[in-house]
Short mmCIF file of C-alpha atoms and ligand atoms in Angstrom, two decimals:
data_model
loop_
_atom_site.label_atom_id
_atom_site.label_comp_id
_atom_site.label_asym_id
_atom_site.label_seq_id
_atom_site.Cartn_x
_atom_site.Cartn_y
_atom_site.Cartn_z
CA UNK A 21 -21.97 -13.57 16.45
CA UNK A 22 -21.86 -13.65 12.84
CA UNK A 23 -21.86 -10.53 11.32
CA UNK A 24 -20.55 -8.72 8.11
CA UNK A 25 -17.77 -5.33 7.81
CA UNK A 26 -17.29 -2.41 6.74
CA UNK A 27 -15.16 0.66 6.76
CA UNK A 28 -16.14 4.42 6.62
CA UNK A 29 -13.83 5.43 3.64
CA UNK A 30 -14.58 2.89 1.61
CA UNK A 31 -18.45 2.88 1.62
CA UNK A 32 -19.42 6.11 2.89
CA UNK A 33 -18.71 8.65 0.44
CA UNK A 34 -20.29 12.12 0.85
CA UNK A 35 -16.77 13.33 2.00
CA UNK A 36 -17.33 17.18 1.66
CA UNK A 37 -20.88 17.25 3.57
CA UNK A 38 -22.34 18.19 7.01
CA UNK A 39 -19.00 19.52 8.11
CA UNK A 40 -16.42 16.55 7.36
CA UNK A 41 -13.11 17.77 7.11
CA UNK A 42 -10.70 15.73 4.38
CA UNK A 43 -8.43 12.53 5.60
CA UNK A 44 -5.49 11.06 4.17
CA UNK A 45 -7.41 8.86 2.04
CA UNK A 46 -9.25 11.74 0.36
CA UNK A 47 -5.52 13.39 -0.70
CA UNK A 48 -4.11 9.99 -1.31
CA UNK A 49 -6.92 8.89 -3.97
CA UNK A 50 -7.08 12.34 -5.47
CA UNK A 51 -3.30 11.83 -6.25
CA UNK A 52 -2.64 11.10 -9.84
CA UNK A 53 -1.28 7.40 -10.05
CA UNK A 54 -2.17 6.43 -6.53
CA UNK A 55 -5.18 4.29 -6.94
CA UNK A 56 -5.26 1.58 -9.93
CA UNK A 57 -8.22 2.25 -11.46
CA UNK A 58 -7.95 5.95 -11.06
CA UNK A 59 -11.26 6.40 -8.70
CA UNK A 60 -11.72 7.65 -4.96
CA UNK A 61 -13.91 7.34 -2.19
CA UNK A 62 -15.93 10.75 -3.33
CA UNK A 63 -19.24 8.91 -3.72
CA UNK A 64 -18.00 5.18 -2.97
CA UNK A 65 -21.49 3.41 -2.43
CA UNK A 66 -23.13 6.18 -1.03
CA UNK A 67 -24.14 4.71 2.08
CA UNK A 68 -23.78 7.81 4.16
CA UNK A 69 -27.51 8.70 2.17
CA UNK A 70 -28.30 4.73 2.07
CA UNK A 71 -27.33 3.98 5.57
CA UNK A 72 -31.30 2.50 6.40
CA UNK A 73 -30.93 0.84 2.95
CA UNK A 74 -27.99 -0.93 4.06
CA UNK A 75 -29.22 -1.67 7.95
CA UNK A 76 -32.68 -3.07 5.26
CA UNK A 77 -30.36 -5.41 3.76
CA UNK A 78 -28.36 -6.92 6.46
CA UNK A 79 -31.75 -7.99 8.18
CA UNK A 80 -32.48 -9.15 5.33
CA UNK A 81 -29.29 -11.13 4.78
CA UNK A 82 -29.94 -12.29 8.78
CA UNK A 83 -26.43 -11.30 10.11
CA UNK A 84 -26.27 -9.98 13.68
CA UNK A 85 -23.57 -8.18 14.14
CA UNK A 86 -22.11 -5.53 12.20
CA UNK A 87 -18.68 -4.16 12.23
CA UNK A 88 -18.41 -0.56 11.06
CA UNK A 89 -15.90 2.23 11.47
CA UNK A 90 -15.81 5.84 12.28
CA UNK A 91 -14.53 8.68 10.32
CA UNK A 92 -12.40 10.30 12.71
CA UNK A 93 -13.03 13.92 10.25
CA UNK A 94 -16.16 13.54 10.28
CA UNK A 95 -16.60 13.60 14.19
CA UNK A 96 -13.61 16.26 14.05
CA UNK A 97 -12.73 17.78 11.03
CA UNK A 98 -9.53 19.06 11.77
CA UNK A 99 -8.80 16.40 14.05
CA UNK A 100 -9.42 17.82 17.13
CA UNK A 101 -11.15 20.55 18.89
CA UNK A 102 -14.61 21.18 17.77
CA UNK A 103 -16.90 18.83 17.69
CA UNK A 104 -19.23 18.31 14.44
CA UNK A 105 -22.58 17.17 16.05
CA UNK A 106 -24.14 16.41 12.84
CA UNK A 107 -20.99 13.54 12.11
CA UNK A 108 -21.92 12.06 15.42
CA UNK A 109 -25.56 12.30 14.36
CA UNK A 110 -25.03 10.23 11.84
CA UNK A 111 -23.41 7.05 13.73
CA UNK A 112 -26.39 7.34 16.27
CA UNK A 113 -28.92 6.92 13.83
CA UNK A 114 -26.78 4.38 12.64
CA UNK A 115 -26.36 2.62 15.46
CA UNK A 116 -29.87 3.47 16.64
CA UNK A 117 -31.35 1.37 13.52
CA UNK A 118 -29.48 -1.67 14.26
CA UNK A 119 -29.93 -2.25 17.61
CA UNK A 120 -33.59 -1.86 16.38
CA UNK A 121 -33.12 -4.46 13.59
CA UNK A 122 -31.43 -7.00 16.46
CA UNK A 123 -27.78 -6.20 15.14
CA UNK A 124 -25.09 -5.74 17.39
CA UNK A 125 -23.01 -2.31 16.72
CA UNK A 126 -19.24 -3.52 16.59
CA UNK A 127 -17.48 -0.42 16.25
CA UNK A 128 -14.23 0.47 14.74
CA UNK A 129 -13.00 3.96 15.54
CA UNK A 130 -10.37 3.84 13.08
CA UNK A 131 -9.68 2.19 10.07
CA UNK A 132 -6.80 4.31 7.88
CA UNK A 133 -8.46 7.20 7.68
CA UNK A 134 -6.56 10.07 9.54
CA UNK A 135 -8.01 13.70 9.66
CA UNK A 136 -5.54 15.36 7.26
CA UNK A 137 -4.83 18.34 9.20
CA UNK A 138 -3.33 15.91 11.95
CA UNK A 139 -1.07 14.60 8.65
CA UNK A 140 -0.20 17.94 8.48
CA UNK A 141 1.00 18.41 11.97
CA UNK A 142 3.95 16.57 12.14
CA UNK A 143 3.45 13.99 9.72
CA UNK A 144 0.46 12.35 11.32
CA UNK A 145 0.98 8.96 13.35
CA UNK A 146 4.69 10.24 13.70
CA UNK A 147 4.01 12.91 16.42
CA UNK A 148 4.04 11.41 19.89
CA UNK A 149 1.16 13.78 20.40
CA UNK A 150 -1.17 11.88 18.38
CA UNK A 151 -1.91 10.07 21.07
CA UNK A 152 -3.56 12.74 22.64
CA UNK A 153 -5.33 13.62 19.80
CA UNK A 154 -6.99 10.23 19.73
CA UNK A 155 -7.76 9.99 23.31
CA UNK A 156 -9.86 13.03 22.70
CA UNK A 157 -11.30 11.33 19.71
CA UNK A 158 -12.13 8.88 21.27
CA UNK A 159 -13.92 10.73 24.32
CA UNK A 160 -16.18 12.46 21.86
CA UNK A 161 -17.63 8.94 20.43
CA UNK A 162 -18.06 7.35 23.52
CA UNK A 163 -19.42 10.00 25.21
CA UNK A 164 -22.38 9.91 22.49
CA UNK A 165 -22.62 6.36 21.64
CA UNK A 166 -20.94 4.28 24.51
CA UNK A 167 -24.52 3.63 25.88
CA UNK A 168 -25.17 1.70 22.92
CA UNK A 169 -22.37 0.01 21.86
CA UNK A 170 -21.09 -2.36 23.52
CA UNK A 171 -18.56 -4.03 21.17
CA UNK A 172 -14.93 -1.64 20.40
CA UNK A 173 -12.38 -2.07 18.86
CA UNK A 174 -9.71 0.83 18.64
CA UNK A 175 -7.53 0.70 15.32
CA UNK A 176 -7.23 -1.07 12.40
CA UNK A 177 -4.27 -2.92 11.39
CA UNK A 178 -1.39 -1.12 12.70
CA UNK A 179 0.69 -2.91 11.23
CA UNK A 180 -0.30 -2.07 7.32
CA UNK A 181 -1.05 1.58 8.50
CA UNK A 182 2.78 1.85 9.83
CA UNK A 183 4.56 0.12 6.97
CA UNK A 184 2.13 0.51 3.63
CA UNK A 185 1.15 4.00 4.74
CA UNK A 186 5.28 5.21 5.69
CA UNK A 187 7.27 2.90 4.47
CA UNK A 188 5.97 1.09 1.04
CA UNK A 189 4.02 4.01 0.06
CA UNK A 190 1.31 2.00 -1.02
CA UNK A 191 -1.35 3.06 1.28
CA UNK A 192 -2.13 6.96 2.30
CA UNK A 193 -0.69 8.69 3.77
CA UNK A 194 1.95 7.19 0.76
CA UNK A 195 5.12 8.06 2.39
CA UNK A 196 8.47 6.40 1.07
CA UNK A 197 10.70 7.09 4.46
CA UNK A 198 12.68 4.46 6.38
CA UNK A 199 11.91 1.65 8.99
CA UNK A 200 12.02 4.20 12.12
CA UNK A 201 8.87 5.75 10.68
CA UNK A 202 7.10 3.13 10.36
CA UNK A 203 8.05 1.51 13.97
CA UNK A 204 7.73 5.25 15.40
CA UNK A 205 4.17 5.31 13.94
CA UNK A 206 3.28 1.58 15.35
CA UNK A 207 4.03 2.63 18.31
CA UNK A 208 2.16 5.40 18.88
CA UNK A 209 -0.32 3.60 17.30
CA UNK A 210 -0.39 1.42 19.34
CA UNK A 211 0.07 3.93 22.47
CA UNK A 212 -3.11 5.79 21.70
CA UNK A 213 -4.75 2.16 21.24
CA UNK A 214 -3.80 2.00 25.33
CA UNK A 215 -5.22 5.39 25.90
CA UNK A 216 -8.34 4.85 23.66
CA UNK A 217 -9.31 1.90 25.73
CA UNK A 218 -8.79 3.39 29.33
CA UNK A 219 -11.03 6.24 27.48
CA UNK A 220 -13.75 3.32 26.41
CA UNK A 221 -13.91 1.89 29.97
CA UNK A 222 -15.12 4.87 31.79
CA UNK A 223 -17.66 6.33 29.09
CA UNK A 224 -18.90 2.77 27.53
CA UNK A 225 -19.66 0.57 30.83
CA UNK A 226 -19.53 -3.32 30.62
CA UNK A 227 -18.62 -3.12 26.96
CA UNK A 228 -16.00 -5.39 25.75
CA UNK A 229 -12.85 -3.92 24.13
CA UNK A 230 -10.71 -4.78 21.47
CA UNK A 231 -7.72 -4.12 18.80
CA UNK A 232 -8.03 -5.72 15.30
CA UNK A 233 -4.72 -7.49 13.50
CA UNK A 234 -4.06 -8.67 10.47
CA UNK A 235 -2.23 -11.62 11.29
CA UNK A 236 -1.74 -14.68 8.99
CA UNK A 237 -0.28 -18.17 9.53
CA UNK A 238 3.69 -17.76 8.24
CA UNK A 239 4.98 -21.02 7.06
CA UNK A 240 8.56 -21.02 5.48
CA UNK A 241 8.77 -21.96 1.68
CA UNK A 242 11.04 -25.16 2.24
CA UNK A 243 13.49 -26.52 4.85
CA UNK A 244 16.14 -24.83 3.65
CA UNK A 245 17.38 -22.91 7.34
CA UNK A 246 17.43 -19.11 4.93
CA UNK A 247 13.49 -19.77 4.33
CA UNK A 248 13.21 -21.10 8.15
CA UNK A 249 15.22 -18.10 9.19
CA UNK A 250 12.72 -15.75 7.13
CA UNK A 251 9.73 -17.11 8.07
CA UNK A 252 10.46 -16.71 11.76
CA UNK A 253 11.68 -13.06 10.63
CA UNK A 254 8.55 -12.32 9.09
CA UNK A 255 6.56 -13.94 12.10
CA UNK A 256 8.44 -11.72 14.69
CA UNK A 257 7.90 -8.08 12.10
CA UNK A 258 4.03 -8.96 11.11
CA UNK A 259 2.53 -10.84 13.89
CA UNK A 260 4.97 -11.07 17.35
CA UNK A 261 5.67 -7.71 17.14
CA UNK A 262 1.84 -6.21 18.07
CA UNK A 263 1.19 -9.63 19.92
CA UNK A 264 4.18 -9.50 22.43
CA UNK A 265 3.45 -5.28 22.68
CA UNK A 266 0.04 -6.68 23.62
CA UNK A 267 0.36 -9.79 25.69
CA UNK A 268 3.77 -10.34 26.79
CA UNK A 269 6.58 -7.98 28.15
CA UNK A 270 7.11 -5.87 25.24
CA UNK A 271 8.63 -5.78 21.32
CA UNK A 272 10.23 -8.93 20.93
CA UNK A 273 13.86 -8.57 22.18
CA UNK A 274 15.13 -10.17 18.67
CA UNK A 275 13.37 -7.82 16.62
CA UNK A 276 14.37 -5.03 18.78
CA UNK A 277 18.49 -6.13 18.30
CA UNK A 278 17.47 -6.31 14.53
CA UNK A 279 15.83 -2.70 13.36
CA UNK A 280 19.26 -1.39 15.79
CA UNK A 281 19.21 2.16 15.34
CA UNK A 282 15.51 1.98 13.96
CA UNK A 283 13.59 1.22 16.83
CA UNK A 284 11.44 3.05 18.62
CA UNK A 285 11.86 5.15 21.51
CA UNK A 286 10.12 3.65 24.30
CA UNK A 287 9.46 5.49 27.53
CA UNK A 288 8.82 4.19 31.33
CA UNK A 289 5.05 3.57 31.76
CA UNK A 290 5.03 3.01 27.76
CA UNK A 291 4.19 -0.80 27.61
CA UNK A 292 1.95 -0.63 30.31
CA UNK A 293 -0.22 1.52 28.71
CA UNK A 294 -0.22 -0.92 25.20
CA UNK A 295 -0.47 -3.36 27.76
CA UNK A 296 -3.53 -1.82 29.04
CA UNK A 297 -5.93 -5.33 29.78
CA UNK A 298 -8.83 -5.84 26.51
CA UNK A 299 -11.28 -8.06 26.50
CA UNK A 300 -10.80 -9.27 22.96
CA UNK A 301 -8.54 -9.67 19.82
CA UNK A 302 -9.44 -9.25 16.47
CA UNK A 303 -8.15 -11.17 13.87
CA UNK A 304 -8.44 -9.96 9.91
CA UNK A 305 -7.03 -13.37 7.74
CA UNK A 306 -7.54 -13.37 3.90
CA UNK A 307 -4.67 -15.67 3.48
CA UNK A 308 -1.24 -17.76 4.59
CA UNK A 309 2.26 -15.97 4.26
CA UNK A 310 4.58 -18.51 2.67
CA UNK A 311 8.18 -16.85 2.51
CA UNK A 312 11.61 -17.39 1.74
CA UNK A 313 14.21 -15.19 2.22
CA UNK A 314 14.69 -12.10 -0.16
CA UNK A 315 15.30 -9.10 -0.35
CA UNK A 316 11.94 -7.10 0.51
CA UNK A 317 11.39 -4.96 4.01
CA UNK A 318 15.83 -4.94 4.66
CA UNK A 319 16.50 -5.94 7.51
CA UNK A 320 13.48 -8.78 7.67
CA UNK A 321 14.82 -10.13 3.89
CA UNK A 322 11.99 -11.78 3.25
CA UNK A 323 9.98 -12.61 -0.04
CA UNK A 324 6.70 -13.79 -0.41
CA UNK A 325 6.37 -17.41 -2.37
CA UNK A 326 2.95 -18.17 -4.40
CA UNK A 327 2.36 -21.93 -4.31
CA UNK A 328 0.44 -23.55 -6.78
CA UNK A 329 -2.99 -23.61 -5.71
CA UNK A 330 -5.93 -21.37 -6.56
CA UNK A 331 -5.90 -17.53 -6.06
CA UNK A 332 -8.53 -14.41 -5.91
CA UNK A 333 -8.49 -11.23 -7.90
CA UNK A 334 -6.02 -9.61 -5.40
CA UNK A 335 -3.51 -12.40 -5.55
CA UNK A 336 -4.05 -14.01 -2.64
CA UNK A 337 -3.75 -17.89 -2.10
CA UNK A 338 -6.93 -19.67 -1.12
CA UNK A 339 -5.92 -21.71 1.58
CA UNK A 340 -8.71 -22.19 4.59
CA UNK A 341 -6.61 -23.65 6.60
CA UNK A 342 -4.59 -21.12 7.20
CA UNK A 343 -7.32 -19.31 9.26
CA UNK A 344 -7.72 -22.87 11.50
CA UNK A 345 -4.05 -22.38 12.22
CA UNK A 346 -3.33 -18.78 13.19
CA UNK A 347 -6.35 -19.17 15.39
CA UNK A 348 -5.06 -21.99 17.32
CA UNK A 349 -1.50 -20.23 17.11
CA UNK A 350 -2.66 -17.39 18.57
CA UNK A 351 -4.70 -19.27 21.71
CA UNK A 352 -1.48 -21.67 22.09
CA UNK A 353 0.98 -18.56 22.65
CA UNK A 354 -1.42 -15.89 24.22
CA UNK A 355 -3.27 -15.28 26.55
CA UNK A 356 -6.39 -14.32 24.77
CA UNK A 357 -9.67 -14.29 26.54
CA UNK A 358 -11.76 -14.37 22.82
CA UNK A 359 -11.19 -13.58 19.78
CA UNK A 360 -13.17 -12.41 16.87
CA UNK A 361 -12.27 -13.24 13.07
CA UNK A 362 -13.28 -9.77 12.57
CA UNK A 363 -12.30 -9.82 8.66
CA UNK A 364 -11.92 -12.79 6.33
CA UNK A 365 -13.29 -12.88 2.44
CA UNK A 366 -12.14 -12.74 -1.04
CA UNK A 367 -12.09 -10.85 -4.37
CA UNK A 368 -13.51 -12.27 -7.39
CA UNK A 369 -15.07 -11.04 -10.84
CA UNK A 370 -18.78 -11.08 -10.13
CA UNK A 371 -20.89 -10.54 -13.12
CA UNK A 372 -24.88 -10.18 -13.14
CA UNK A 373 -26.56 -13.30 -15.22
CA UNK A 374 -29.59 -12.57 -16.91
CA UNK A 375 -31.51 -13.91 -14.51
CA UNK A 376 -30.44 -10.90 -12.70
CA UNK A 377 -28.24 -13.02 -10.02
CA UNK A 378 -24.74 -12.74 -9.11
CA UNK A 379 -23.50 -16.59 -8.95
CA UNK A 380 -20.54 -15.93 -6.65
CA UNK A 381 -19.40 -19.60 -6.47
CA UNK A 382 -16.20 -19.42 -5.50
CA UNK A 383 -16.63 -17.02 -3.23
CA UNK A 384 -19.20 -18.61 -1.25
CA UNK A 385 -17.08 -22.08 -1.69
CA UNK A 386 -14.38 -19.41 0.06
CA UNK A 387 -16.43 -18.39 3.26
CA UNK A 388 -17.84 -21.88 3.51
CA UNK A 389 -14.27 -23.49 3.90
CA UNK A 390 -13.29 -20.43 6.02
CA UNK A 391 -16.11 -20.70 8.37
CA UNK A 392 -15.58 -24.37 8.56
CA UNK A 393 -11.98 -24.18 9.48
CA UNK A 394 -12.81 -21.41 11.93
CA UNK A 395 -15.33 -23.66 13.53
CA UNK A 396 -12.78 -26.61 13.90
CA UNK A 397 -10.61 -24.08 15.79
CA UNK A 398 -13.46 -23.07 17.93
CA UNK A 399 -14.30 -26.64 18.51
CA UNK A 400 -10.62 -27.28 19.77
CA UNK A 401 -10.92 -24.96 22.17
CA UNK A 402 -10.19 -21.10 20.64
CA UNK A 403 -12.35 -19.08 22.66
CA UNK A 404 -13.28 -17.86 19.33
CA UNK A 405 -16.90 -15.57 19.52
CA UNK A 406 -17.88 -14.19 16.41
CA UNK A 407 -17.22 -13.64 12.72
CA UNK A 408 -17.75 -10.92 9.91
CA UNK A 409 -17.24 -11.60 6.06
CA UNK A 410 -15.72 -8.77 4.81
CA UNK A 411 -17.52 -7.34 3.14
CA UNK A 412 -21.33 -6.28 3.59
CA UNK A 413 -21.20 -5.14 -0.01
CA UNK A 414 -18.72 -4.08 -2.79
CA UNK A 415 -16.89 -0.94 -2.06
CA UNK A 416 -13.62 1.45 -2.42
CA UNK A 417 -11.17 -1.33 -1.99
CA UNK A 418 -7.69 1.48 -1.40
CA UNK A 419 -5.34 1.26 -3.84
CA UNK A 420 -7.33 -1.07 -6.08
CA UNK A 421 -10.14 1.30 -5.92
CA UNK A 422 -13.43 -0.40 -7.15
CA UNK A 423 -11.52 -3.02 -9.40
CA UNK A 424 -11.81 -5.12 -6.91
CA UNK A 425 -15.20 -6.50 -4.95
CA UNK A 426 -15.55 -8.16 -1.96
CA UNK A 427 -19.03 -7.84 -1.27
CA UNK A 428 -21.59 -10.56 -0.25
CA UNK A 429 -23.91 -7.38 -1.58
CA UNK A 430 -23.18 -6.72 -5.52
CA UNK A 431 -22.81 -3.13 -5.94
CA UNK A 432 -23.84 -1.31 -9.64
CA UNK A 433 -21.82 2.10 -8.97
CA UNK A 434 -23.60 3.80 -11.75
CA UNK A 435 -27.60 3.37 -10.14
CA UNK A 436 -25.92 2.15 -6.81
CA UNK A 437 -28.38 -0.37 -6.75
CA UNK A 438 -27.69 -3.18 -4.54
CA UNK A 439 -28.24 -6.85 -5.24
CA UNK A 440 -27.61 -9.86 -2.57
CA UNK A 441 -24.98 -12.61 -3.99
CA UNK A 442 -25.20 -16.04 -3.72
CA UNK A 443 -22.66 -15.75 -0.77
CA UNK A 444 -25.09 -13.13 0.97
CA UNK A 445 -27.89 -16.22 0.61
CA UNK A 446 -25.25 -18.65 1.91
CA UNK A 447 -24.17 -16.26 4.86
CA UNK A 448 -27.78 -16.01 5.97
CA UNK A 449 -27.88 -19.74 5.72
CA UNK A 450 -25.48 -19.84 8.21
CA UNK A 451 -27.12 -17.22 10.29
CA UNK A 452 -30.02 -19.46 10.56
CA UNK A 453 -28.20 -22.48 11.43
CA UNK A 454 -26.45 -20.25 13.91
CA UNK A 455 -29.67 -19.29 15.70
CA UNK A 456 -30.57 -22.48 16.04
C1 LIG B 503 -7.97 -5.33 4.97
C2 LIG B 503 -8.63 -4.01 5.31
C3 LIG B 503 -10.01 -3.88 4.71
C4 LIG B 503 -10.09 -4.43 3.31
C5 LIG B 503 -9.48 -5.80 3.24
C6 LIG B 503 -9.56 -6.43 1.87
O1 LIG B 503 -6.60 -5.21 5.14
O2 LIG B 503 -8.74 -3.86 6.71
O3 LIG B 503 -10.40 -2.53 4.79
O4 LIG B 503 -9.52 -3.55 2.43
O5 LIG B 503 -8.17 -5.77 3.67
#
């Protein structure tokens, strides 16, 4: 599968129409000082009115899969009870044109953007009753579309939902509290992720089922046993701690002895349910985490280290290899039937030259290593099935709001005219060679 991804927030826009009620994002970006460049996701690229546009363009860029997510308000506004036909209208047609275009629906039913009302209640992911909430959710979008897709994957990321979005403040819903927040908000994050896919099985038969993580290849700064000590710190807080909840008997025992007083309740039949078999991990990798110890995220005292090298708009350190290694790292310690690179691509200034082109060089040198490395992996054995660039095409990129583009589609936010890069060419390059 190759395919290219997407999230609702950040392409959709039309936020107020056909019944959506507001999420976290649209209160977070409408916060003076939250978002860099001052914008939201009001309009974003408009896709919610350009939706065939877009399915136009990814035949035309040759992909055949497409990752997308759901707006959870948009299905229910407040979060739960009545269901807003016209949002679910929207993902069918969706959905509807793809399969027609040969694309493979891979969706996402949530990607950071939580009804606000269930922010409201009890401060959102920190109410054990969430769970419930998305388990509902969740019934109402399979029920409609879990005759046609066949590829889920339940939440986004928990890890930068729980700490950016309670702890660092840096994501919505922006919330400055301590460590038990964010590790009482994983894990009912990860909780309704159990729920959500005992929910998928019965409404979306023989489809294959999936969480996504960010997870990148930790490698300590030097020998020095502070930076070793670190690393594996960092390793057990960022990666370990979803992987174990997933794979292996529960939060890793270390971790658990470390956050003391901070970790999270855990009930009988709680791990089983996190435990709850998938079919599939997803893996989002931009970059490598090299760290030393420090002083960020008490008690993991870690900092991140910036090695020479190159880097993209968002500060990240190109390094391909990086995405070879925490694929074979997670086949060699898990038990992972196939994966999916589900996320992987850079940020770079794109300009238009006159000849009307966007000459995205580095950024196509950027997929082409990635892709490379991810096929060495796969050649050694990762059961590795698929992979999206993110993204389909510029959009609301959270805190950075559009000062930032990841597109392999350039987006002019003024006429919202869309223009293929020279990494959407390359992409379909590989498509061909793919299908093959
Ligand atoms: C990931 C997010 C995605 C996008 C990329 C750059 O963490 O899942 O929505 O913002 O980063």
């Amino acid at each position: 599968m190759l395919g290219t991804a997407s999230a609702s927030y950040q392409i959709e826009g039309a936020v107020a129409e056909d019944g959506r009620g507001p999420s976290i994002w649209d209160t977070f970006s409408h916060t003076p000082g939250k978002i860099e460049d001052g914008t939201n996701g009001d309009k974003a690229c408009d896709h919610y009115y350009r939706w065939w546009e877009d399915v136009e363009l990814m035949k035309k860029l040759g992909v055949n899969a497409y990752r997308f997510s759901i707006s959870w308000s948009r299905i229910l506004p407040k979060g739960r009870g009545k269901i807003n036909n016209k949002g679910l209208q929207f993902y069918s047609n969706l959905v509807d044109a793809l399969l027609e275009a040969g694309i493979t629906p891979f969706a996402t039913l949530y990607h950071f953007d939580l009804p606000q009302a269930l922010q409201d209640e009890g401060g959102g992911w920190l109410r054990r009753g969430i769970v419930d909430d998305f388990e509902a959710y969740t019934d109402a979008v399979s029920v409609e579309l879990g005759d046609r897709v066949k590829h889920w994957t339940t939440i986004n990321e928990p890890w930068e939902l729980a700490w950016q979005g309670y702890v660092t403040g840096e994501d919505a819903p922006g919330l400055r509290l301590g460590n038990d927040a964010a590790l009482k908000a994983s894990h009912n994050i990860m909780l309704a992720h159990g729920a959500a896919v005992r929910t998928l099985r019965d409404n979306s038969q023989g489809a294959e089922l999936g969480i996504v993580l960010h997870l990148n290849m930790v490698e300590p700064a030097s020998d020095h046993p502070e930076a070793l000590a670190a690393a594996h710190r960092w390793e057990l807080c960022q990666n370990r701690w979803y992987m174990d909840a997933l794979y292996r008997e529960g939060y890793p025992s270390e971790m658990v002895k470390l956050f003391g007083r901070d970790a999270p309740e855990v009930i009988p039949g709680d791990m089983e349910q996190i435990h709850e078999q998938i079919d599939f991990l997803g893996v989002n990798n931009y970059r490598r985490s090299v760290v030393a110890a420090g002083n960020d995220l008490p008690p993991v005292n870690m900092r991140r280290v910036s090695p020479p090298g190159e880097y993209t708009e968002m500060g990240w350190e190109v390094h391909p290899e990086g995405l070879y290694k925490i694929l074979k790292w997670v086949h060699a310690n898990y038990p992972v039937p196939r994966v999916y690179v589900t996320e992987n691509g850079a940020s770079f200034i794109d300009a238009m030259t006159p000849d009307g082109k966007i000459h995205d060089v580095r950024r196509v040198a950027y997929l082409r290593d990635h892709i490379e490395n991810a096929h060495r992996a796969m050649r050694e054995g990762v059961p590795l099935k698929g992979y999206f660039a993110w993204s389909t095409m510029d959009n609301f990129e959270w805190a950075y709001g559009f000062s930032r583009r990841f597109g392999v589609v350039y987006i002019d936010f003024e006429t919202q005219r869309r223009t293929i890069k020279d990494s959407g060419r390359f992409l379909s390059k590989v498509a061909k060679t793919i299908r093959r």
